[in-house]
């Protein structure tokens, strides 16, 4: 990593000096700017902020902005505003192909990185349905105001998990005078939301079955007594 960092710094110094020379032929300048764009992209990746790196960014920014086609610029602005991952990936692929490196391109690239991290966290949280994972993933999205269908779905799951946790705790705390209807309601809710792996759910489910058997036995006994009386 140190060697790579040093190589990037050396490339930036060399290219800044070469590009700054007067009287460059247009083709030669274009070649150098393309090379400079790769060096700046590497500097962005390694977060290099030396004077040469900042000068390289400024030179590239001016050069690219003068040549960037209006459609690409509009697409970048639209993708940034919408936070649409597919749009960001598509327009950044165009920028990579054309060698566009501007502050707007960097902002979109950083935004895409945040979205990728958030999407990965949301995916893990939704599979596990763990309250702590879901909360951290949703909070991560909220930090940069990211919203998408799967993010909102994770938010709904988090709400259900909280409700289920509170319901299970309340139902179990009612012992020894358990309320069968409350237990049934909580069990049904958990099952409808696919939350059977939650802590203490199996305990509540077993309790429901035991109470159900006792109730059935009592009903059978009452029926037998009534039939005997007749």
mmCIF file of C-alpha atoms in Angstrom:
data_model
loop_
_atom_site.group_PDB
_atom_site.id
_atom_site.type_symbol
_atom_site.label_atom_id
_atom_site.label_comp_id
_atom_site.label_asym_id
_atom_site.label_seq_id
_atom_site.Cartn_x
_atom_site.Cartn_y
_atom_site.Cartn_z
ATOM 1 C CA UNK A 1 0.000 0.000 0.000
ATOM 2 C CA UNK A 2 2.877 2.401 0.847
ATOM 3 C CA UNK A 3 4.554 1.711 -2.507
ATOM 4 C CA UNK A 4 1.259 2.224 -4.335
ATOM 5 C CA UNK A 5 0.723 5.508 -2.498
ATOM 6 C CA UNK A 6 4.209 6.700 -3.392
ATOM 7 C CA UNK A 7 3.714 5.742 -7.041
ATOM 8 C CA UNK A 8 0.450 7.693 -7.217
ATOM 9 C CA UNK A 9 2.126 10.773 -5.695
ATOM 10 C CA UNK A 10 4.994 10.511 -8.184
ATOM 11 C CA UNK A 11 2.554 10.156 -11.100
ATOM 12 C CA UNK A 12 0.601 13.200 -9.954
ATOM 13 C CA UNK A 13 3.751 15.325 -9.664
ATOM 14 C CA UNK A 14 4.961 14.248 -13.099
ATOM 15 C CA UNK A 15 1.632 14.736 -14.831
ATOM 16 C CA UNK A 16 0.871 18.099 -13.220
ATOM 17 C CA UNK A 17 4.240 19.346 -14.477
ATOM 18 C CA UNK A 18 3.679 17.927 -17.967
ATOM 19 C CA UNK A 19 0.132 19.271 -18.336
ATOM 20 C CA UNK A 20 1.130 22.729 -17.085
ATOM 21 C CA UNK A 21 3.671 23.210 -19.892
ATOM 22 C CA UNK A 22 2.660 25.754 -22.505
ATOM 23 C CA UNK A 23 2.460 25.018 -26.211
ATOM 24 C CA UNK A 24 1.242 21.428 -25.891
ATOM 25 C CA UNK A 25 -0.354 19.945 -28.987
ATOM 26 C CA UNK A 26 -4.042 19.169 -28.463
ATOM 27 C CA UNK A 27 -3.571 15.414 -28.929
ATOM 28 C CA UNK A 28 -0.662 15.346 -26.497
ATOM 29 C CA UNK A 29 -2.639 17.342 -23.941
ATOM 30 C CA UNK A 30 -5.603 14.984 -24.341
ATOM 31 C CA UNK A 31 -3.341 11.967 -23.795
ATOM 32 C CA UNK A 32 -1.843 13.501 -20.674
ATOM 33 C CA UNK A 33 -5.255 14.471 -19.292
ATOM 34 C CA UNK A 34 -6.542 10.922 -19.739
ATOM 35 C CA UNK A 35 -3.494 9.665 -17.840
ATOM 36 C CA UNK A 36 -4.058 12.369 -15.231
ATOM 37 C CA UNK A 37 -7.688 11.276 -14.800
ATOM 38 C CA UNK A 38 -6.565 7.758 -13.830
ATOM 39 C CA UNK A 39 -4.020 9.197 -11.395
ATOM 40 C CA UNK A 40 -6.655 11.454 -9.797
ATOM 41 C CA UNK A 41 -9.077 8.537 -9.519
ATOM 42 C CA UNK A 42 -6.356 6.537 -7.736
ATOM 43 C CA UNK A 43 -5.643 9.528 -5.473
ATOM 44 C CA UNK A 44 -9.343 9.719 -4.610
ATOM 45 C CA UNK A 45 -9.365 6.023 -3.770
ATOM 46 C CA UNK A 46 -6.368 6.353 -1.443
ATOM 47 C CA UNK A 47 -7.548 9.742 -0.119
ATOM 48 C CA UNK A 48 -4.386 11.528 -1.144
ATOM 49 C CA UNK A 49 -4.651 15.288 -0.640
ATOM 50 C CA UNK A 50 -1.151 16.620 -1.341
ATOM 51 C CA UNK A 51 -0.700 19.982 -3.123
ATOM 52 C CA UNK A 52 0.022 18.093 -6.358
ATOM 53 C CA UNK A 53 -3.147 16.039 -5.906
ATOM 54 C CA UNK A 54 -5.280 19.146 -5.357
ATOM 55 C CA UNK A 55 -3.717 20.897 -8.335
ATOM 56 C CA UNK A 56 -4.302 17.795 -10.460
ATOM 57 C CA UNK A 57 -7.954 17.733 -9.451
ATOM 58 C CA UNK A 58 -8.365 21.412 -10.308
ATOM 59 C CA UNK A 59 -6.683 20.992 -13.708
ATOM 60 C CA UNK A 60 -8.748 17.936 -14.515
ATOM 61 C CA UNK A 61 -11.955 19.539 -13.290
ATOM 62 C CA UNK A 62 -11.521 22.533 -15.596
ATOM 63 C CA UNK A 63 -10.509 20.393 -18.552
ATOM 64 C CA UNK A 64 -13.359 17.906 -18.158
ATOM 65 C CA UNK A 65 -16.072 20.474 -17.471
ATOM 66 C CA UNK A 66 -15.155 22.228 -20.706
ATOM 67 C CA UNK A 67 -15.593 18.964 -22.616
ATOM 68 C CA UNK A 68 -18.302 17.043 -20.736
ATOM 69 C CA UNK A 69 -21.402 16.646 -22.862
ATOM 70 C CA UNK A 70 -24.558 18.251 -21.399
ATOM 71 C CA UNK A 71 -26.479 14.943 -21.261
ATOM 72 C CA UNK A 72 -23.904 13.263 -19.035
ATOM 73 C CA UNK A 73 -23.890 16.247 -16.700
ATOM 74 C CA UNK A 74 -27.707 16.159 -16.502
ATOM 75 C CA UNK A 75 -27.625 12.405 -15.886
ATOM 76 C CA UNK A 76 -25.112 12.871 -13.065
ATOM 77 C CA UNK A 77 -27.250 15.534 -11.416
ATOM 78 C CA UNK A 78 -30.396 13.414 -11.811
ATOM 79 C CA UNK A 79 -28.723 10.283 -10.395
ATOM 80 C CA UNK A 80 -27.358 12.233 -7.443
ATOM 81 C CA UNK A 81 -30.734 13.779 -6.636
ATOM 82 C CA UNK A 82 -32.720 10.553 -7.012
ATOM 83 C CA UNK A 83 -30.088 8.365 -5.274
ATOM 84 C CA UNK A 84 -30.992 5.698 -7.806
ATOM 85 C CA UNK A 85 -28.279 3.036 -7.677
ATOM 86 C CA UNK A 86 -28.850 1.796 -11.224
ATOM 87 C CA UNK A 87 -28.716 5.336 -12.635
ATOM 88 C CA UNK A 88 -25.538 6.102 -10.691
ATOM 89 C CA UNK A 89 -23.859 2.914 -11.932
ATOM 90 C CA UNK A 90 -24.890 3.641 -15.507
ATOM 91 C CA UNK A 91 -23.741 7.269 -15.649
ATOM 92 C CA UNK A 92 -20.507 6.553 -13.760
ATOM 93 C CA UNK A 93 -19.714 3.820 -16.278
ATOM 94 C CA UNK A 94 -20.025 6.479 -18.988
ATOM 95 C CA UNK A 95 -17.750 8.795 -16.998
ATOM 96 C CA UNK A 96 -15.187 6.015 -16.575
ATOM 97 C CA UNK A 97 -15.251 5.301 -20.297
ATOM 98 C CA UNK A 98 -14.863 8.958 -21.217
ATOM 99 C CA UNK A 99 -12.380 9.735 -18.449
ATOM 100 C CA UNK A 100 -14.635 12.309 -16.786
ATOM 101 C CA UNK A 101 -13.396 13.188 -13.300
ATOM 102 C CA UNK A 102 -15.050 16.229 -11.735
ATOM 103 C CA UNK A 103 -16.301 17.142 -8.276
ATOM 104 C CA UNK A 104 -19.789 16.070 -9.382
ATOM 105 C CA UNK A 105 -18.454 12.720 -10.589
ATOM 106 C CA UNK A 106 -16.617 12.227 -7.286
ATOM 107 C CA UNK A 107 -19.746 13.117 -5.315
ATOM 108 C CA UNK A 108 -21.758 10.572 -7.305
ATOM 109 C CA UNK A 109 -19.045 7.950 -6.832
ATOM 110 C CA UNK A 110 -18.999 8.551 -3.082
ATOM 111 C CA UNK A 111 -22.808 8.414 -2.992
ATOM 112 C CA UNK A 112 -22.787 5.119 -4.887
ATOM 113 C CA UNK A 113 -20.290 3.704 -2.374
ATOM 114 C CA UNK A 114 -22.569 4.739 0.508
ATOM 115 C CA UNK A 115 -25.584 3.172 -1.212
ATOM 116 C CA UNK A 116 -23.693 -0.082 -1.843
ATOM 117 C CA UNK A 117 -22.707 -0.282 1.839
ATOM 118 C CA UNK A 118 -26.248 0.540 2.968
ATOM 119 C CA UNK A 119 -27.808 -1.997 0.584
ATOM 120 C CA UNK A 120 -25.461 -4.705 1.856
ATOM 121 C CA UNK A 121 -26.340 -3.881 5.476
ATOM 122 C CA UNK A 122 -30.064 -3.876 4.673
ATOM 123 C CA UNK A 123 -29.787 -7.260 2.925
ATOM 124 C CA UNK A 124 -28.047 -8.873 5.923
ATOM 125 C CA UNK A 125 -30.494 -7.299 8.370
ATOM 126 C CA UNK A 126 -33.564 -8.418 6.412
ATOM 127 C CA UNK A 127 -32.294 -11.991 6.230
ATOM 128 C CA UNK A 128 -31.539 -12.164 9.942
ATOM 129 C CA UNK A 129 -34.547 -10.089 11.071
ATOM 130 C CA UNK A 130 -32.507 -9.153 14.130
ATOM 131 C CA UNK A 131 -33.647 -5.917 15.702
ATOM 132 C CA UNK A 132 -30.113 -4.580 16.297
ATOM 133 C CA UNK A 133 -29.048 -5.291 12.696
ATOM 134 C CA UNK A 134 -32.199 -3.736 11.292
ATOM 135 C CA UNK A 135 -31.840 -0.608 13.420
ATOM 136 C CA UNK A 136 -28.200 -0.102 12.443
ATOM 137 C CA UNK A 137 -28.983 -0.632 8.747
ATOM 138 C CA UNK A 138 -31.948 1.756 8.771
ATOM 139 C CA UNK A 139 -29.949 4.344 10.739
ATOM 140 C CA UNK A 140 -27.161 4.045 8.154
ATOM 141 C CA UNK A 141 -29.658 4.915 5.408
ATOM 142 C CA UNK A 142 -31.135 7.781 7.395
ATOM 143 C CA UNK A 143 -27.697 9.333 7.887
ATOM 144 C CA UNK A 144 -27.557 10.313 4.210
ATOM 145 C CA UNK A 145 -31.336 10.425 3.585
ATOM 146 C CA UNK A 146 -31.335 7.296 1.423
ATOM 147 C CA UNK A 147 -34.723 5.831 0.622
ATOM 148 C CA UNK A 148 -35.636 2.911 -1.641
ATOM 149 C CA UNK A 149 -38.354 0.207 -1.622
ATOM 150 C CA UNK A 150 -36.130 -2.320 0.172
ATOM 151 C CA UNK A 151 -35.111 0.284 2.744
ATOM 152 C CA UNK A 152 -38.758 1.027 3.514
ATOM 153 C CA UNK A 153 -39.440 -2.714 3.705
ATOM 154 C CA UNK A 154 -36.629 -3.052 6.258
ATOM 155 C CA UNK A 155 -38.176 -0.198 8.208
ATOM 156 C CA UNK A 156 -41.504 -2.074 8.281
ATOM 157 C CA UNK A 157 -39.793 -5.281 9.394
ATOM 158 C CA UNK A 158 -38.026 -3.375 12.186
ATOM 159 C CA UNK A 159 -41.379 -2.026 13.349
ATOM 160 C CA UNK A 160 -42.848 -5.553 13.337
ATOM 161 C CA UNK A 161 -39.858 -6.981 15.224
ATOM 162 C CA UNK A 162 -40.204 -4.311 17.919
ATOM 163 C CA UNK A 163 -43.926 -5.015 18.210
ATOM 164 C CA UNK A 164 -43.321 -8.765 18.394
ATOM 165 C CA UNK A 165 -40.586 -8.410 21.035
ATOM 166 C CA UNK A 166 -42.810 -6.229 23.196
ATOM 167 C CA UNK A 167 -45.784 -8.556 22.695
ATOM 168 C CA UNK A 168 -43.824 -11.680 23.631
ATOM 169 C CA UNK A 169 -42.426 -10.015 26.749
ATOM 170 C CA UNK A 170 -45.861 -8.805 27.824
ATOM 171 C CA UNK A 171 -47.499 -12.198 27.242
ATOM 172 C CA UNK A 172 -44.836 -14.049 29.236
ATOM 173 C CA UNK A 173 -44.909 -11.541 32.094
ATOM 174 C CA UNK A 174 -48.591 -12.299 32.743
ATOM 175 C CA UNK A 175 -47.789 -15.653 34.341
ATOM 176 C CA UNK A 176 -48.889 -17.594 36.221
ATOM 177 C CA UNK A 177 -52.250 -16.113 35.206
ATOM 178 C CA UNK A 178 -51.519 -16.220 31.490
ATOM 179 C CA UNK A 179 -54.050 -14.720 29.093
ATOM 180 C CA UNK A 180 -54.610 -17.271 26.367
ATOM 181 C CA UNK A 181 -56.120 -14.828 23.873
ATOM 182 C CA UNK A 182 -53.127 -12.488 24.238
ATOM 183 C CA UNK A 183 -50.722 -15.389 23.698
ATOM 184 C CA UNK A 184 -52.665 -16.532 20.640
ATOM 185 C CA UNK A 185 -52.650 -13.017 19.206
ATOM 186 C CA UNK A 186 -48.884 -12.587 19.649
ATOM 187 C CA UNK A 187 -48.104 -16.028 18.220
ATOM 188 C CA UNK A 188 -50.317 -15.388 15.214
ATOM 189 C CA UNK A 189 -48.668 -12.008 14.605
ATOM 190 C CA UNK A 190 -45.149 -13.469 14.785
ATOM 191 C CA UNK A 191 -46.048 -16.286 12.420
ATOM 192 C CA UNK A 192 -47.695 -13.924 9.935
ATOM 193 C CA UNK A 193 -44.506 -11.807 9.824
ATOM 194 C CA UNK A 194 -42.100 -14.762 9.663
ATOM 195 C CA UNK A 195 -40.623 -13.986 13.088
ATOM 196 C CA UNK A 196 -40.594 -17.515 14.519
ATOM 197 C CA UNK A 197 -36.832 -17.320 15.144
ATOM 198 C CA UNK A 198 -37.196 -14.466 17.610
ATOM 199 C CA UNK A 199 -35.932 -14.949 21.123
ATOM 200 C CA UNK A 200 -38.582 -16.492 23.419
ATOM 201 C CA UNK A 201 -41.008 -17.152 20.538
ATOM 202 C CA UNK A 202 -40.562 -20.935 20.825
ATOM 203 C CA UNK A 203 -41.182 -20.647 24.556
ATOM 204 C CA UNK A 204 -44.404 -18.724 23.924
ATOM 205 C CA UNK A 205 -45.472 -21.193 21.245
ATOM 206 C CA UNK A 206 -44.975 -24.148 23.617
ATOM 207 C CA UNK A 207 -46.945 -22.309 26.291
ATOM 208 C CA UNK A 208 -49.772 -21.755 23.815
ATOM 209 C CA UNK A 209 -49.874 -25.468 22.993
ATOM 210 C CA UNK A 210 -49.896 -26.486 26.653
ATOM 211 C CA UNK A 211 -52.710 -24.078 27.508
ATOM 212 C CA UNK A 212 -54.623 -25.216 24.429
ATOM 213 C CA UNK A 213 -54.381 -28.856 25.534
ATOM 214 C CA UNK A 214 -55.507 -27.969 29.067
ATOM 215 C CA UNK A 215 -58.461 -25.993 27.682
ATOM 216 C CA UNK A 216 -59.425 -28.895 25.423
ATOM 217 C CA UNK A 217 -59.236 -31.329 28.344
ATOM 218 C CA UNK A 218 -61.363 -29.026 30.502
ATOM 219 C CA UNK A 219 -63.937 -28.628 27.745
ATOM 220 C CA UNK A 220 -64.066 -32.383 27.302
ATOM 221 C CA UNK A 221 -64.574 -32.797 31.049
ATOM 222 C CA UNK A 222 -67.373 -30.221 31.098
ATOM 223 C CA UNK A 223 -69.028 -31.968 28.165
ATOM 224 C CA UNK A 224 -68.790 -35.313 29.977
ATOM 225 C CA UNK A 225 -70.312 -33.842 33.157
ATOM 226 C CA UNK A 226 -73.165 -32.261 31.221
ATOM 227 C CA UNK A 227 -73.873 -35.497 29.353
ATOM 228 C CA UNK A 228 -73.861 -37.403 32.660
ATOM 229 C CA UNK A 229 -76.310 -34.966 34.152
ATOM 230 C CA UNK A 230 -78.662 -35.544 31.248
#
